Structures are given as structure tokens and as C-alpha cells.
mmCIF file with all atom_site columns, C-alpha atoms in Angstrom:
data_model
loop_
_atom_site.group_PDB
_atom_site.id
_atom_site.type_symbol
_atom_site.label_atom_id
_atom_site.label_alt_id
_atom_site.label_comp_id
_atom_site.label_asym_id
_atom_site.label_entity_id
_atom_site.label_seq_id
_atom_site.pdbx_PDB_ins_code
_atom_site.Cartn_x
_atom_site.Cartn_y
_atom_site.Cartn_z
_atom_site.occupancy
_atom_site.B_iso_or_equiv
_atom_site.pdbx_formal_charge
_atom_site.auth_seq_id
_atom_site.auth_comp_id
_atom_site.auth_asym_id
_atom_site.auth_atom_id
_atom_site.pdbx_PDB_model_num
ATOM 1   C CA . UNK A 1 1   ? -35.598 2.578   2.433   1.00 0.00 ? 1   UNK A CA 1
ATOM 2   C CA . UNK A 1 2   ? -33.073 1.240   5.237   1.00 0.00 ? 2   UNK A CA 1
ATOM 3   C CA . UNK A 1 3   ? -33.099 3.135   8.541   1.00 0.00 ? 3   UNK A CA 1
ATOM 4   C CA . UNK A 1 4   ? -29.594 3.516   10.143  1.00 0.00 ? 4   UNK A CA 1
ATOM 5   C CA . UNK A 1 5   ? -28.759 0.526   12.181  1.00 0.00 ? 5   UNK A CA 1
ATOM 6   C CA . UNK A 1 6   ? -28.358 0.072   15.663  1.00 0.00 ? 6   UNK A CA 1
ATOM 7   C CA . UNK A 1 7   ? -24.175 -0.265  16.517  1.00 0.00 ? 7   UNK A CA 1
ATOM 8   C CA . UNK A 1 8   ? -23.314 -3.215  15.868  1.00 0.00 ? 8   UNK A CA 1
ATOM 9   C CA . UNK A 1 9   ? -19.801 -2.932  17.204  1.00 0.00 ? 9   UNK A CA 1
ATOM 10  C CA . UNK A 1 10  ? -18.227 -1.767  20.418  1.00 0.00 ? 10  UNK A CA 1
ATOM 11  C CA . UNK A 1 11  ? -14.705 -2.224  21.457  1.00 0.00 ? 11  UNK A CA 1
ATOM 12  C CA . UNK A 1 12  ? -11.829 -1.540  18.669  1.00 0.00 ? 12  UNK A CA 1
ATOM 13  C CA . UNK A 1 13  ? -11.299 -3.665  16.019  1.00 0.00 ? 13  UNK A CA 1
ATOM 14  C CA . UNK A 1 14  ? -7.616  -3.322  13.973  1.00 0.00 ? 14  UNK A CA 1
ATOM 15  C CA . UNK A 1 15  ? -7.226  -4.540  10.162  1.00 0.00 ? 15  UNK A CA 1
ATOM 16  C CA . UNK A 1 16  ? -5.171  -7.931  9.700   1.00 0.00 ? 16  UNK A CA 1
ATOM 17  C CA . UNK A 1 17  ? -2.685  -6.513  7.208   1.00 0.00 ? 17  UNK A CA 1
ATOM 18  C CA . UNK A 1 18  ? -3.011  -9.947  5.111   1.00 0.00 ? 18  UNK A CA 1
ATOM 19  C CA . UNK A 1 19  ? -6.017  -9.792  3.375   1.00 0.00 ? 19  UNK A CA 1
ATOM 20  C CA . UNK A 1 20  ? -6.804  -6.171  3.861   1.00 0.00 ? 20  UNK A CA 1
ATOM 21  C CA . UNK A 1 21  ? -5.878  -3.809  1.045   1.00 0.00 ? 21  UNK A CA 1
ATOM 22  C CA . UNK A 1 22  ? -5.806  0.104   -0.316  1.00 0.00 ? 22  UNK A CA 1
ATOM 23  C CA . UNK A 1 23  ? -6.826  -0.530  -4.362  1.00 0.00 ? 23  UNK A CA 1
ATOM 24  C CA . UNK A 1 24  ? -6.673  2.027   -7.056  1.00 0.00 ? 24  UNK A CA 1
ATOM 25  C CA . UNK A 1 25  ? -7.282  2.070   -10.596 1.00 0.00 ? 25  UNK A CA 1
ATOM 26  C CA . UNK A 1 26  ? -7.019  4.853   -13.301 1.00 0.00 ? 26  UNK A CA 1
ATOM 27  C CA . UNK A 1 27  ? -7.688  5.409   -16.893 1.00 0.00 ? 27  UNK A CA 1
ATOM 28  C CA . UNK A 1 28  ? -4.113  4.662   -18.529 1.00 0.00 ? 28  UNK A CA 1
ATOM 29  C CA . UNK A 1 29  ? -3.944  5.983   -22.569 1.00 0.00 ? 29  UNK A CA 1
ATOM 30  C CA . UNK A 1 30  ? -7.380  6.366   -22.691 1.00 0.00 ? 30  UNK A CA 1
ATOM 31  C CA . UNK A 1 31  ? -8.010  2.342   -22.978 1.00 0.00 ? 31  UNK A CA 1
ATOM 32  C CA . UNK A 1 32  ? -7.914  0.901   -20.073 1.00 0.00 ? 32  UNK A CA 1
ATOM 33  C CA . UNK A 1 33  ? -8.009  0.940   -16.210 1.00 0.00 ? 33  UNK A CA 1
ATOM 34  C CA . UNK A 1 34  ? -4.244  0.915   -14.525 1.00 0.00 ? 34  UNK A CA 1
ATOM 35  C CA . UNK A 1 35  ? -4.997  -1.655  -11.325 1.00 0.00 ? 35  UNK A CA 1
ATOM 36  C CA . UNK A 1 36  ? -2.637  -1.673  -8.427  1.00 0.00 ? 36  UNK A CA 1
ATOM 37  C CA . UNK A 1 37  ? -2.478  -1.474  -4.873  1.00 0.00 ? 37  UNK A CA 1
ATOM 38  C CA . UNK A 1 38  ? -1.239  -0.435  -1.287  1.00 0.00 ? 38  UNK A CA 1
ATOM 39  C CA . UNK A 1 39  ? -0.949  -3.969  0.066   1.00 0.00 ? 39  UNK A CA 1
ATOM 40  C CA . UNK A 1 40  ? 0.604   -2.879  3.707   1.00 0.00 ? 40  UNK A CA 1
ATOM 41  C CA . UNK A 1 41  ? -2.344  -1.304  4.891   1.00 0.00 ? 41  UNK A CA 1
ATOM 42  C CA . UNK A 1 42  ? -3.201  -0.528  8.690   1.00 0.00 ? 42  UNK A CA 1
ATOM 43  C CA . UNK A 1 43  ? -6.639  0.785   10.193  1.00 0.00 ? 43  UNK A CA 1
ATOM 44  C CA . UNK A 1 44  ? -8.665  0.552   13.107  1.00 0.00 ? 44  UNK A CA 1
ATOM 45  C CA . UNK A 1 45  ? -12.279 0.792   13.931  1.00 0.00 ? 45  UNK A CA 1
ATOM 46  C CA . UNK A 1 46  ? -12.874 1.994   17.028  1.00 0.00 ? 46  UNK A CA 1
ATOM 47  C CA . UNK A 1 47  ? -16.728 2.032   18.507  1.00 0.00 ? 47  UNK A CA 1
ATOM 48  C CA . UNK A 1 48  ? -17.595 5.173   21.179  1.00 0.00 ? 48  UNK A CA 1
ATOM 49  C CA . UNK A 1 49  ? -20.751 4.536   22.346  1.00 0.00 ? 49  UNK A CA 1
ATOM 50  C CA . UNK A 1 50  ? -22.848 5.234   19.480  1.00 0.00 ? 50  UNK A CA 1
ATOM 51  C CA . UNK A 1 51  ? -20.370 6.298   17.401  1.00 0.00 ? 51  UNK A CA 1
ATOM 52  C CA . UNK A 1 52  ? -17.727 5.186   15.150  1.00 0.00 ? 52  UNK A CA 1
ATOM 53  C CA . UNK A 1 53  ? -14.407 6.366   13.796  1.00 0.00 ? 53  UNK A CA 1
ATOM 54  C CA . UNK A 1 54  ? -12.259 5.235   11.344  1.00 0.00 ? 54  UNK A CA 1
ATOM 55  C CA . UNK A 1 55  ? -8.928  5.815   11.143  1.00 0.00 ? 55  UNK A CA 1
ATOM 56  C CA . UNK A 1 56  ? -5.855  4.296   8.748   1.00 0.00 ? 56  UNK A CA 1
ATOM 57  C CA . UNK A 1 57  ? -3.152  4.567   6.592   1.00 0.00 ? 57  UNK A CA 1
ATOM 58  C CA . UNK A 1 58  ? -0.919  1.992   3.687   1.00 0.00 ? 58  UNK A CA 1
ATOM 59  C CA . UNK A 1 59  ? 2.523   2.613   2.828   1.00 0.00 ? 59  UNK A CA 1
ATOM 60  C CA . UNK A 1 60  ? 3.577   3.789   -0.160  1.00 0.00 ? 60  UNK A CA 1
ATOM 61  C CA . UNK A 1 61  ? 6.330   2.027   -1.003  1.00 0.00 ? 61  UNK A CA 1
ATOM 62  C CA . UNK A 1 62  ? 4.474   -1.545  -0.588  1.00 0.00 ? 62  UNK A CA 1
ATOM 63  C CA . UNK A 1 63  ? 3.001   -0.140  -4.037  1.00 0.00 ? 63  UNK A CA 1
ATOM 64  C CA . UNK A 1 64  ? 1.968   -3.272  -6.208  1.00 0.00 ? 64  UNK A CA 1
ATOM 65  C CA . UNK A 1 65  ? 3.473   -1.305  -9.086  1.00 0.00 ? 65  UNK A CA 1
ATOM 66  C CA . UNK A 1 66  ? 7.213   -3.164  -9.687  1.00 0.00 ? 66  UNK A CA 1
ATOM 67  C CA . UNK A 1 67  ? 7.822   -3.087  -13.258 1.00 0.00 ? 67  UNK A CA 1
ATOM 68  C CA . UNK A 1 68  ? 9.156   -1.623  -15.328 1.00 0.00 ? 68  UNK A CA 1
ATOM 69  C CA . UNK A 1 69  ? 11.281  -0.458  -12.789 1.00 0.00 ? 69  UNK A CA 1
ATOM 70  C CA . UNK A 1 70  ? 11.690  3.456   -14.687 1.00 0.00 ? 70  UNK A CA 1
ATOM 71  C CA . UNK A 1 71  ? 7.862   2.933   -14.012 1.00 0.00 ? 71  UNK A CA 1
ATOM 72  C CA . UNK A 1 72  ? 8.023   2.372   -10.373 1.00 0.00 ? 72  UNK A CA 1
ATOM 73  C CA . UNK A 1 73  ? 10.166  5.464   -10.224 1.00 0.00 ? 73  UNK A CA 1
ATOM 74  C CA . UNK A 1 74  ? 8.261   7.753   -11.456 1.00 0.00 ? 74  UNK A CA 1
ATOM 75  C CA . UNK A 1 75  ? 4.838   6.366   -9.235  1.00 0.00 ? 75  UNK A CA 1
ATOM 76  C CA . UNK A 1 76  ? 7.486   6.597   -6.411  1.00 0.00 ? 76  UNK A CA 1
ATOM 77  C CA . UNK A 1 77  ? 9.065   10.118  -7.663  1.00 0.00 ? 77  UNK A CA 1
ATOM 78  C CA . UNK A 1 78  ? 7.865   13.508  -7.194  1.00 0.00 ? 78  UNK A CA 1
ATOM 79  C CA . UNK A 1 79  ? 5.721   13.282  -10.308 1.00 0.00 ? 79  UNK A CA 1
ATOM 80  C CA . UNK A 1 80  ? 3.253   11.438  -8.648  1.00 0.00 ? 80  UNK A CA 1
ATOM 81  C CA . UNK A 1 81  ? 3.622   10.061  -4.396  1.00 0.00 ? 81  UNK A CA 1
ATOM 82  C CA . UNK A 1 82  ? 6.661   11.529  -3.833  1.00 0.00 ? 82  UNK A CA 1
ATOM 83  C CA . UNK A 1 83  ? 7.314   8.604   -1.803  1.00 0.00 ? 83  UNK A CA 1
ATOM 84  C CA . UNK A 1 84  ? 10.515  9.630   -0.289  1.00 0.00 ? 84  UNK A CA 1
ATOM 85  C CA . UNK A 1 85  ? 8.835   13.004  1.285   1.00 0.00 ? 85  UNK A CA 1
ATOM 86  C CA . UNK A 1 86  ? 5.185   11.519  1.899   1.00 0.00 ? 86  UNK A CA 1
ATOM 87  C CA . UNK A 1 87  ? 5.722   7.640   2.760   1.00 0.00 ? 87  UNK A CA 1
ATOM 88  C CA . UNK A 1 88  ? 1.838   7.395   3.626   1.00 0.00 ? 88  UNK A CA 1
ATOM 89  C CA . UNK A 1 89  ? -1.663  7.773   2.119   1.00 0.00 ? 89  UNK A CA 1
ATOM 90  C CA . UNK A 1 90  ? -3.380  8.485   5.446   1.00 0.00 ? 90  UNK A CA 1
ATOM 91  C CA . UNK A 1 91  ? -7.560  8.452   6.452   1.00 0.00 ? 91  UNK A CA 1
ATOM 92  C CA . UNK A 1 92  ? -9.125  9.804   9.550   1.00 0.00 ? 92  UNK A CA 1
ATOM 93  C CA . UNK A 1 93  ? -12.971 10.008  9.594   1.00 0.00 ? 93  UNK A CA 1
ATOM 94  C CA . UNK A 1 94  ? -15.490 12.386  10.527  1.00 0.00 ? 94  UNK A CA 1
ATOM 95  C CA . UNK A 1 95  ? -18.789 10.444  10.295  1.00 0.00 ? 95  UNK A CA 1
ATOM 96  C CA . UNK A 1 96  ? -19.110 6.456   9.959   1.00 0.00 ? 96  UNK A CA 1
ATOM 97  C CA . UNK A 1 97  ? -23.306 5.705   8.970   1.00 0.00 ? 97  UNK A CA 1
ATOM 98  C CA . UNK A 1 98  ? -24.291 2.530   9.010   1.00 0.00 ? 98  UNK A CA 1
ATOM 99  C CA . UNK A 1 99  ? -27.540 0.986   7.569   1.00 0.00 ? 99  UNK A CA 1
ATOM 100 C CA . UNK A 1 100 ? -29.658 -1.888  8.665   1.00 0.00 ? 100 UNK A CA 1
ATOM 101 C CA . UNK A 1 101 ? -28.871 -3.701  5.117   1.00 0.00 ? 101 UNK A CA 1
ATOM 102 C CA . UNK A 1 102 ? -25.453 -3.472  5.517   1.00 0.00 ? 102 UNK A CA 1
ATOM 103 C CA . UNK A 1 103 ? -24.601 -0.530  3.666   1.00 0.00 ? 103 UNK A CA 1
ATOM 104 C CA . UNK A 1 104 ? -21.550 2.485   4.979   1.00 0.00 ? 104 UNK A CA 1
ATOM 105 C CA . UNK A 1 105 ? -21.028 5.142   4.465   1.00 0.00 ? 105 UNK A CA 1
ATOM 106 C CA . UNK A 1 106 ? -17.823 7.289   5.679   1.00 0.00 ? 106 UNK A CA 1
ATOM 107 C CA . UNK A 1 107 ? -17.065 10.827  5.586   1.00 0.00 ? 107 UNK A CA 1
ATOM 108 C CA . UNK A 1 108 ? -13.532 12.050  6.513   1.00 0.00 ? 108 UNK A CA 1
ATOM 109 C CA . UNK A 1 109 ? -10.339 13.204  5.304   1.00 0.00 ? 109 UNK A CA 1
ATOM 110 C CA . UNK A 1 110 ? -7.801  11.745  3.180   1.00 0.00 ? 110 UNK A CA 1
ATOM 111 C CA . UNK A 1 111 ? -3.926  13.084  3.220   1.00 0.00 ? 111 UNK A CA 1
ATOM 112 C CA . UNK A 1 112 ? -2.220  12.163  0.173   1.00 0.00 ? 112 UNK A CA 1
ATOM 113 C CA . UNK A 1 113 ? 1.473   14.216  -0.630  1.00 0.00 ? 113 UNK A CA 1
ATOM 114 C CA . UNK A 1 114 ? 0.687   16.523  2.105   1.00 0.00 ? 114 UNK A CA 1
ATOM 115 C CA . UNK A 1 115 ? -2.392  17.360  0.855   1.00 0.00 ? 115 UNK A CA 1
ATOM 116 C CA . UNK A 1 116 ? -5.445  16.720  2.974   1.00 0.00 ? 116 UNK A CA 1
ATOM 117 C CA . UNK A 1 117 ? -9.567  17.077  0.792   1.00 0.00 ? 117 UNK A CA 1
ATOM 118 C CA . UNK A 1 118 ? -12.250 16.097  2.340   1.00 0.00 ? 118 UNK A CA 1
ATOM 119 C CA . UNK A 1 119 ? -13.443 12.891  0.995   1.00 0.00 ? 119 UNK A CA 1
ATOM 120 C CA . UNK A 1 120 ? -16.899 10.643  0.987   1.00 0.00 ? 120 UNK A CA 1
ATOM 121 C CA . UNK A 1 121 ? -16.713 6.689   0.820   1.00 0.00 ? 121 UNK A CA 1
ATOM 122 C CA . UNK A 1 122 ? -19.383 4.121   0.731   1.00 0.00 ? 122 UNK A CA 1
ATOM 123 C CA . UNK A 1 123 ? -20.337 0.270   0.668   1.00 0.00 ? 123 UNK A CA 1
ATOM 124 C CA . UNK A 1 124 ? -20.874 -2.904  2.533   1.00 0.00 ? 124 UNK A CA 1
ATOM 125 C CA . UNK A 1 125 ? -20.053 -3.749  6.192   1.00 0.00 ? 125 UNK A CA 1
ATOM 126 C CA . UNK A 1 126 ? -20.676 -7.102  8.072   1.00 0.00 ? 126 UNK A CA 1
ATOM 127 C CA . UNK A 1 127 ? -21.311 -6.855  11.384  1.00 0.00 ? 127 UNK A CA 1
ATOM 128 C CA . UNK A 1 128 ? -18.950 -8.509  14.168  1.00 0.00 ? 128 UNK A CA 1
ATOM 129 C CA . UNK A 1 129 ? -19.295 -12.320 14.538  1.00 0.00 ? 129 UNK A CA 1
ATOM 130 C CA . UNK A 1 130 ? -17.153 -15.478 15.641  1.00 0.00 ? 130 UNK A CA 1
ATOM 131 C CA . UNK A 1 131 ? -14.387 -16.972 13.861  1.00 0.00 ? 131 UNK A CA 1
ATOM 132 C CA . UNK A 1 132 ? -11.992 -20.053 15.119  1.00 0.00 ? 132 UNK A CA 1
ATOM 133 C CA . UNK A 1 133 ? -9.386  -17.583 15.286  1.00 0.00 ? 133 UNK A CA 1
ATOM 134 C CA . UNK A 1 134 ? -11.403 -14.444 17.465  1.00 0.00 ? 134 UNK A CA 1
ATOM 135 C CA . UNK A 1 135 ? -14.300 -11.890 16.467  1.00 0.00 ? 135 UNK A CA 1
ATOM 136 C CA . UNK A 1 136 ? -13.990 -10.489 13.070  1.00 0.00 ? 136 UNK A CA 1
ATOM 137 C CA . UNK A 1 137 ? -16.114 -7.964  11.174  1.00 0.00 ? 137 UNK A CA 1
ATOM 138 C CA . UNK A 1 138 ? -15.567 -6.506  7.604   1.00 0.00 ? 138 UNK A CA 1
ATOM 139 C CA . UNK A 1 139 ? -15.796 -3.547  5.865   1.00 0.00 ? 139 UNK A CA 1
ATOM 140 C CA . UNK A 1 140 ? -15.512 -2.701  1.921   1.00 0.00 ? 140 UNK A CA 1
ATOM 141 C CA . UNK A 1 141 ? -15.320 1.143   0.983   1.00 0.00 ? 141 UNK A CA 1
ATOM 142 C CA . UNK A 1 142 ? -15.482 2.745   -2.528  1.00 0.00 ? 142 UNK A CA 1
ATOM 143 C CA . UNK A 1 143 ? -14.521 6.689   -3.146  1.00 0.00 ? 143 UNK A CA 1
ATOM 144 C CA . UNK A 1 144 ? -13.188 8.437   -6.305  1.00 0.00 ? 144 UNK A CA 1
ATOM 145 C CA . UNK A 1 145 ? -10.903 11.280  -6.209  1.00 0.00 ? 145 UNK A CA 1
ATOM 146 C CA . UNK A 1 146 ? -9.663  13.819  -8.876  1.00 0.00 ? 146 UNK A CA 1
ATOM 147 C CA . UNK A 1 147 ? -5.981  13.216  -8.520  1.00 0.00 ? 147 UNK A CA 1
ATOM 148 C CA . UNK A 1 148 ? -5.074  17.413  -8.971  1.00 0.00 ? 148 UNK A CA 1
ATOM 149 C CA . UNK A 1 149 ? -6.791  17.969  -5.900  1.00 0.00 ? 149 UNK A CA 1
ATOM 150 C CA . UNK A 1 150 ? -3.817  15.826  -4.422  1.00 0.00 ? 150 UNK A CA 1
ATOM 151 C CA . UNK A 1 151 ? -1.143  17.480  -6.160  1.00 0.00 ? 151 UNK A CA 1
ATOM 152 C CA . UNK A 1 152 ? -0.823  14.025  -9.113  1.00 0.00 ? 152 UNK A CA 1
ATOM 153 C CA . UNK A 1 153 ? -0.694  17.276  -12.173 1.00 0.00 ? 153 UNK A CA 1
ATOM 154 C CA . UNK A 1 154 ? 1.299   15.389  -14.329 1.00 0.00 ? 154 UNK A CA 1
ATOM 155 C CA . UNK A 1 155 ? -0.236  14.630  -18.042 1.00 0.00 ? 155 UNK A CA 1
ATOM 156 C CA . UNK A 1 156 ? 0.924   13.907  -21.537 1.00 0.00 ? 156 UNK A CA 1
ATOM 157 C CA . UNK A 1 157 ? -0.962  14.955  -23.913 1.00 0.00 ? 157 UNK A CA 1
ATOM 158 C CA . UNK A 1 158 ? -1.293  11.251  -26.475 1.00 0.00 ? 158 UNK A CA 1
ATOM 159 C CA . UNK A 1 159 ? -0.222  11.616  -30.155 1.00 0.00 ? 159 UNK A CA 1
ATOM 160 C CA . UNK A 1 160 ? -3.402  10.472  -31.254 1.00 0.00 ? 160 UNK A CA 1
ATOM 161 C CA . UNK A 1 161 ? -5.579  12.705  -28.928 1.00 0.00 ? 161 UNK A CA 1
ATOM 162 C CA . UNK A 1 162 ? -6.175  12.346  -25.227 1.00 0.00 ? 162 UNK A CA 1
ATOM 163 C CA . UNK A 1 163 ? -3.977  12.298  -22.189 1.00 0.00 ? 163 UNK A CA 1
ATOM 164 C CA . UNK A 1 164 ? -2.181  9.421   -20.794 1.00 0.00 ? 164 UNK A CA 1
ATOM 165 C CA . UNK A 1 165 ? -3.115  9.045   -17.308 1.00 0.00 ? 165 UNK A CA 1
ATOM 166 C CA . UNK A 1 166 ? -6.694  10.036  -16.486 1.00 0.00 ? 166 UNK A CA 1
ATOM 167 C CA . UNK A 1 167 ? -8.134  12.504  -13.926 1.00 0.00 ? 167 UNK A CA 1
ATOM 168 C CA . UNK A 1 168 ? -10.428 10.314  -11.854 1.00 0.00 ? 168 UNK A CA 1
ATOM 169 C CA . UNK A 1 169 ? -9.329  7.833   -9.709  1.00 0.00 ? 169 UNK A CA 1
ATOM 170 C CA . UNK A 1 170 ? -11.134 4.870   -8.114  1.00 0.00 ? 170 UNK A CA 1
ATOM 171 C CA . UNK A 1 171 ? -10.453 3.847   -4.416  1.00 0.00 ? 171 UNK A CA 1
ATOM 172 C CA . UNK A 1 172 ? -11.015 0.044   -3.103  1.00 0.00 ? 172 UNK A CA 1
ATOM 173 C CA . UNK A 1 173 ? -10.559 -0.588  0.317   1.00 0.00 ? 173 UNK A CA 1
ATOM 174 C CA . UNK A 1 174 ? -11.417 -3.480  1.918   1.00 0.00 ? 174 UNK A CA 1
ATOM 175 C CA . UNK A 1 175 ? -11.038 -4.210  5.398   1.00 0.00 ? 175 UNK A CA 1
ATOM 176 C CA . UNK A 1 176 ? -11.437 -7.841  7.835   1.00 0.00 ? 176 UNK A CA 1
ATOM 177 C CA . UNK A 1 177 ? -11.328 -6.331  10.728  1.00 0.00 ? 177 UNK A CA 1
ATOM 178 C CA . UNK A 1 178 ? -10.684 -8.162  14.221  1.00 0.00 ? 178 UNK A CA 1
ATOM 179 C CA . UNK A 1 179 ? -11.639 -7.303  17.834  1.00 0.00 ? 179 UNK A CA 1
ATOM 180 C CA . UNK A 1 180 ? -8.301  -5.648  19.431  1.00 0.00 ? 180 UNK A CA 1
ATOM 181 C CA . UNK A 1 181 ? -8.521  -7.886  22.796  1.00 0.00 ? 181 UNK A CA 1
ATOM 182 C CA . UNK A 1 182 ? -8.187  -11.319 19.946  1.00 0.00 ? 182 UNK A CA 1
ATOM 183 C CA . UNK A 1 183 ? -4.782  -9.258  18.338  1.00 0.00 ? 183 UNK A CA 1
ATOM 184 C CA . UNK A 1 184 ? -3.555  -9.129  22.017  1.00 0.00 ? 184 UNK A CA 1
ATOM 185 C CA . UNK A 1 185 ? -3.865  -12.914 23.007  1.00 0.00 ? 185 UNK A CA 1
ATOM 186 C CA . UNK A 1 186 ? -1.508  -13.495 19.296  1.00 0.00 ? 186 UNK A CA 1
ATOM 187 C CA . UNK A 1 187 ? -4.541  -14.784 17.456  1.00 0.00 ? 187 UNK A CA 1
#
């Protein structure tokens, strides 16, 4: 069984927006799993002494979702984001556990429309180490939500049986992560 690991990281560390990304994918008609993402994503890791906390947010209208454009309206439209009154999906955490094998887990609270639920993520981190271009670290979380909880009620009920969009949602976010004091020198 892996032990919690000693802190690996101390100082902040802020996520390059290119490659990090917000992913989600739901169960579309009953047949397959509707991929997109949040592409302009910004976080930050910040290290307390022992502790961590995690903190971030991606914009909703960077959604990967372009066509067909009466799509992107309604993922925009009060149906769903309701884009135009809630321009961010936001995270703050409460607890950040790390293990000696490399495996996080985060507790905290997710805001999406308003509407903040507690929420529970967990995956792989890699610990701080040197690049050519500064000190970089990554960190991969996975979570699944019930999109009502968020206020996403919209359904439509398929001629042949079962709803369109499905309940459950999967989260993917994945993080590289570099030491704030390498952002400030423009690396």
C-alpha cells in the first residue's frame, strides 16, 4: 500500500495554458462518448509548508465544440453553460494527497453555472524537476459529475428508447505545471 509522500513541491507553480487542458466527455444517443474540451485553462499549485492547494478555472467560450454552429449555441445557451451569464467552470481545493507512487488525489469544490458541489478527483502527479526552459511538474486529474447537480437538466427522450445526452460526465484535466519564479523571467 503507498504511504503519503513527503512534499515534493514548495513555491507556486502556474499551468502553461498550451498543453494544459479541462476535457469532458458524455454519453451522446446512447452510442457513444461526446469528447470536447476547455482548451484556455488557468491553475496554480501553490505549496504551504506541508500543504497544497489547488486552485483554477477554463473559459467557457474556448469550448472545442464549433460545429454545427446551432450546436455550439445551445452548449453556449442557457440549456446547458449559459456562457453569457457564467463565462467560467471554476475549482478551488480543500485537500491535495499525494502518494509515494505518484498517485493524487484532490478534494474541493467545483462552480459550474453558479452552482458550486463538492467534488473528489484523482490520478497521477510527477514531482518537480528540470527542464531547458525552468522547473516543471505535472499533474493529471480524473472526476465524474452528474450534470443535474450543476443545473445541465436538459434531456430528450430518443424515439427508439433512451435519452440523448447522458447523466454522467467524465472530467480530464491535465496540468504541466511550472515554478512561478521561471513564468516571471519570460521562460
Amino acid at each position: 500500500m503507498a504511504t503519503i509522500a513527503a512534499q515534493p513541491f514548495s513555491g507556486t507553480y502556474h499551468a502553461r495554458p498550451e498543453p494544459s487542458t479541462f476535457a469532458f466527455a458524455v454519453r451522446h444517443s446512447g452510442v457513444f462518448w461526446y469528447r470536447g474540451t476547455l482548451p484556455d485553462v488557468t491553475a496554480t499549485l501553490r505549496a504551504d509548508g506541508d500543504g497544497l492547494a489547488l486552485e483554477g478555472s477554463a473559459r467557457v467560450d474556448s469550448i472545442s465544440v464549433t460545429e454545427p454552429a446551432a450546436m455550439r449555441a445551445s452548449v453556449l445557451g442557457p440549456e446547458f453553460f449559459d456562457a453569457e451569464r457564467h463565462p467560467e467552470v471554476s475549482f478551488r481545493s480543500t485537500a491535495v494527497r499525494l502518494t509515494d507512487d505518484g498517485r493524487a488525489e484532490v478534494e474541493g469544490e467545483l462552480t459550474i453555472r453558479g452552482v458550486t458541489r463538492p467534488v473528489t478527483a484523482s490520478g497521477q502527479y510527477t514531482s518537480p524537476r528540470l527542464a531547458s526552459f525552468g522547473e516543471i511538474a505535472g499533474l493529471q486529474l480524473h472526476a465524474s459529475i452528474d450534470r443535474r447537480e450543476f443545473g445541465f437538466d436538459w434531456q430528450m427522450e430518443l424515439p427508439g428508447g433512451g435519452v440523448a445526452v447522458g447523466w454522467e460526465v467524465e472530467l480530464d484535466i491535465d496540468l504541466l505545471l511550472m515554478r512561478a519564479d521561471a513564468d516571471d523571467a519570460g521562460s
